[in-house]
Tab-separated table of C-alpha atoms in Angstrom:
chain	number	residue	atom	x	y	z
A	1	MET	CA	6.388	34.997	25.394
A	2	VAL	CA	5.698	36.486	21.945
A	3	PRO	CA	9.165	38.096	21.575
A	4	LEU	CA	10.789	34.778	22.479
A	5	LEU	CA	8.726	32.987	19.832
A	6	LEU	CA	9.618	35.655	17.260
A	7	VAL	CA	13.326	35.271	18.022
A	8	LEU	CA	13.086	31.482	17.726
A	9	LEU	CA	11.180	31.815	14.442
A	10	LEU	CA	13.779	34.241	13.102
A	11	ALA	CA	16.577	31.854	14.103
A	12	LEU	CA	14.838	28.959	12.305
A	13	ILE	CA	14.310	31.067	9.166
A	14	LEU	CA	17.925	32.225	9.104
A	15	PHE	CA	19.207	28.682	9.685
A	16	GLY	CA	17.013	27.365	6.867
A	17	ALA	CA	18.119	30.148	4.519
A	18	GLY	CA	21.777	29.533	5.341
A	19	PHE	CA	21.376	25.827	4.651
A	20	ALA	CA	19.589	26.528	1.352
A	21	VAL	CA	22.259	29.019	0.267
A	22	LYS	CA	24.994	26.483	1.071
A	23	ILE	CA	23.238	23.866	-1.074
A	24	LEU	CA	22.828	26.384	-3.906
A	25	TRP	CA	26.566	27.140	-3.808
A	26	TRP	CA	27.337	23.412	-4.192
A	27	VAL	CA	24.839	23.123	-7.069
A	28	ALA	CA	26.393	26.149	-8.788
A	29	LEU	CA	29.863	24.663	-8.367
A	30	ALA	CA	28.730	21.327	-9.863
A	31	VAL	CA	27.143	23.105	-12.857
A	32	LEU	CA	30.313	25.123	-13.397
A	33	VAL	CA	32.448	21.966	-13.371
A	34	LEU	CA	30.110	20.239	-15.834
A	35	TRP	CA	30.169	23.294	-18.109
A	36	LEU	CA	33.962	23.410	-18.045
A	37	ILE	CA	34.199	19.691	-18.825
A	38	GLY	CA	31.787	20.154	-21.735
A	39	PHE	CA	33.747	23.156	-22.969
A	40	VAL	CA	37.059	21.252	-22.905
A	41	ALA	CA	35.710	17.937	-24.223
A	42	ARG	CA	33.696	19.352	-27.129
A	43	PRO	CA	34.161	17.869	-30.594
A	44	LYS	CA	36.789	19.645	-32.673
A	45	ASN	CA	34.847	19.485	-35.954
A	46	SER	CA	31.702	21.192	-34.652
A	47	SER	CA	30.774	24.831	-34.917
A	48	GLY	CA	31.988	25.475	-31.393
A	49	ARG	CA	28.797	24.569	-29.550
A	50	TRP	CA	28.640	21.365	-27.540
A	51	TYR	CA	25.070	21.916	-26.381
A	52	CYS	CA	22.033	21.381	-28.572
A	53	TRP	CA	19.857	24.375	-27.654
């Protein structure tokens, strides 16, 4: 019974990690798109930085 529970627990952990990694890929893609838009749409008369930090 214990090995079966360990296998089920491992399957749940791997499924959760896979789901989290998939979400992180989408978040990284969204941040990259926003960065590219900010890089292209920056003001021409500034010092080259479009962010304030």
